[in-house]
Coordinates of C-alpha atoms in Angstrom, one line a residue:
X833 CA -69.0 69.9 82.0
X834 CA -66.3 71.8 84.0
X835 CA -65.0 74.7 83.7
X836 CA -61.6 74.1 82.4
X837 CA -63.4 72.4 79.2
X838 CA -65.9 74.9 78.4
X839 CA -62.3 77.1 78.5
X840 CA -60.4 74.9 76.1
X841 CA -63.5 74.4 73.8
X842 CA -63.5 78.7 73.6
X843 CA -59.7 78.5 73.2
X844 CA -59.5 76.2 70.4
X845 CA -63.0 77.8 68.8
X846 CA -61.4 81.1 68.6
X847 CA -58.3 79.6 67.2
X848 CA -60.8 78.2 64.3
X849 CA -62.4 81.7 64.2
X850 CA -58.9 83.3 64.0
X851 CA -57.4 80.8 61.1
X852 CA -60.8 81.0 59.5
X853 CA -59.8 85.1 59.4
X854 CA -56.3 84.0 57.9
X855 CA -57.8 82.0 55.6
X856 CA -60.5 84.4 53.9
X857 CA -57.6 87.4 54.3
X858 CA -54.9 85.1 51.9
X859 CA -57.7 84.2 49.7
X860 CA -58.1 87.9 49.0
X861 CA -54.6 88.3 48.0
X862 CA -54.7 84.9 46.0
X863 CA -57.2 86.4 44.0
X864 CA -55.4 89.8 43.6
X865 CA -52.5 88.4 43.2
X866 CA -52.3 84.8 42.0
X867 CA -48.6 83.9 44.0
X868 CA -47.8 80.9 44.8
X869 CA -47.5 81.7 48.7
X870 CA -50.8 82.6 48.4
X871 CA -51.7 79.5 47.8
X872 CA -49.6 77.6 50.6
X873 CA -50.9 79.4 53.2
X874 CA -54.4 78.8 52.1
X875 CA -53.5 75.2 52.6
X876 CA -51.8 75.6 55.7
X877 CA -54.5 77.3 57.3
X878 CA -57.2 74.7 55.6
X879 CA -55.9 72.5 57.4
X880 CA -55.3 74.3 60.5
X881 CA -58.9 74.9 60.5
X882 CA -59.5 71.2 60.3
X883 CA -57.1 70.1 63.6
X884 CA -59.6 73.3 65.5
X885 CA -62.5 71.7 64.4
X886 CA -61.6 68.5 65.6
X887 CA -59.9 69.3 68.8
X888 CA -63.4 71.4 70.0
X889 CA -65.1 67.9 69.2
X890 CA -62.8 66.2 70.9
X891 CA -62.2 68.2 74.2
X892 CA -66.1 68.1 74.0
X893 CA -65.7 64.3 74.2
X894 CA -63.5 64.0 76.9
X895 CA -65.1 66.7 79.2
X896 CA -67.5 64.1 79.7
X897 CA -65.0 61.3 81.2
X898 CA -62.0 63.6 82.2
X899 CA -61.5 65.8 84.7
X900 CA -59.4 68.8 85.2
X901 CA -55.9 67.2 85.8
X902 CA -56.0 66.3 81.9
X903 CA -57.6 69.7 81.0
X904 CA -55.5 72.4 82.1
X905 CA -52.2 70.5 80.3
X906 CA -54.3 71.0 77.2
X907 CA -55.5 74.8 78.0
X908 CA -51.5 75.6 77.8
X909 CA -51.1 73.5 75.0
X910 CA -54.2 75.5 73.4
X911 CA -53.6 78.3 74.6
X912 CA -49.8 78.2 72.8
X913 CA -51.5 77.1 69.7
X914 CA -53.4 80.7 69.5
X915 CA -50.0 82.3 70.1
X916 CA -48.3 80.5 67.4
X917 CA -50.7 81.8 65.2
X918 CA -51.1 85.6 66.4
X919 CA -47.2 85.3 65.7
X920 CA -47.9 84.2 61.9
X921 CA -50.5 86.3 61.4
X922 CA -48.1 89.2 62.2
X923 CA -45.4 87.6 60.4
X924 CA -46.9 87.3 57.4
X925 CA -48.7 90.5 57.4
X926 CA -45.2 92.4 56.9

């Protein structure tokens, strides 16, 4: 396994992590708060979660067969994913 995998395997696993922090954060509030938005966003980032999980499986897969000219196109595409949701996160903190 190269590099460049192990690199987009952390990538998308800290994206899980960080939705998985969204996730337990809006349930809080769901709880406190019972709002419909709430609720949304715990679905949104449910199924968030889900695409992380499988995309770690997957890039896990393909480290064995592909080589790096396929995995650094996905480490940007990863690595945008994490900024997109940073940029939520503080979005729908305010």
């Amino acid at each position: 396994m190269e590099l460049f995998w192990i690199s987009d395997m952390a990538i998308a696993a800290f994206e899980l992590i960080a939705l998985a922090v969204l996730l337990v954060y809006y349930v809080g509030y769901y709880r406190h708060l019972h709002a419909r938005v709430y609720s949304q966003i715990i679905g949104f980032s449910s199924i968030f979660i889900l695409q992380s999980g499988i995309t770690v499986y997957i890039y896990y897969y393909f480290s064995h067969f592909l080589g790096p000219d396929v995995a650094i196109p996905l480490m940007f595409i990863s690595l945008l994913g994490v900024a997109g949701i940073i940029m939520l996160f503080n979005f729908l903190r305010q």
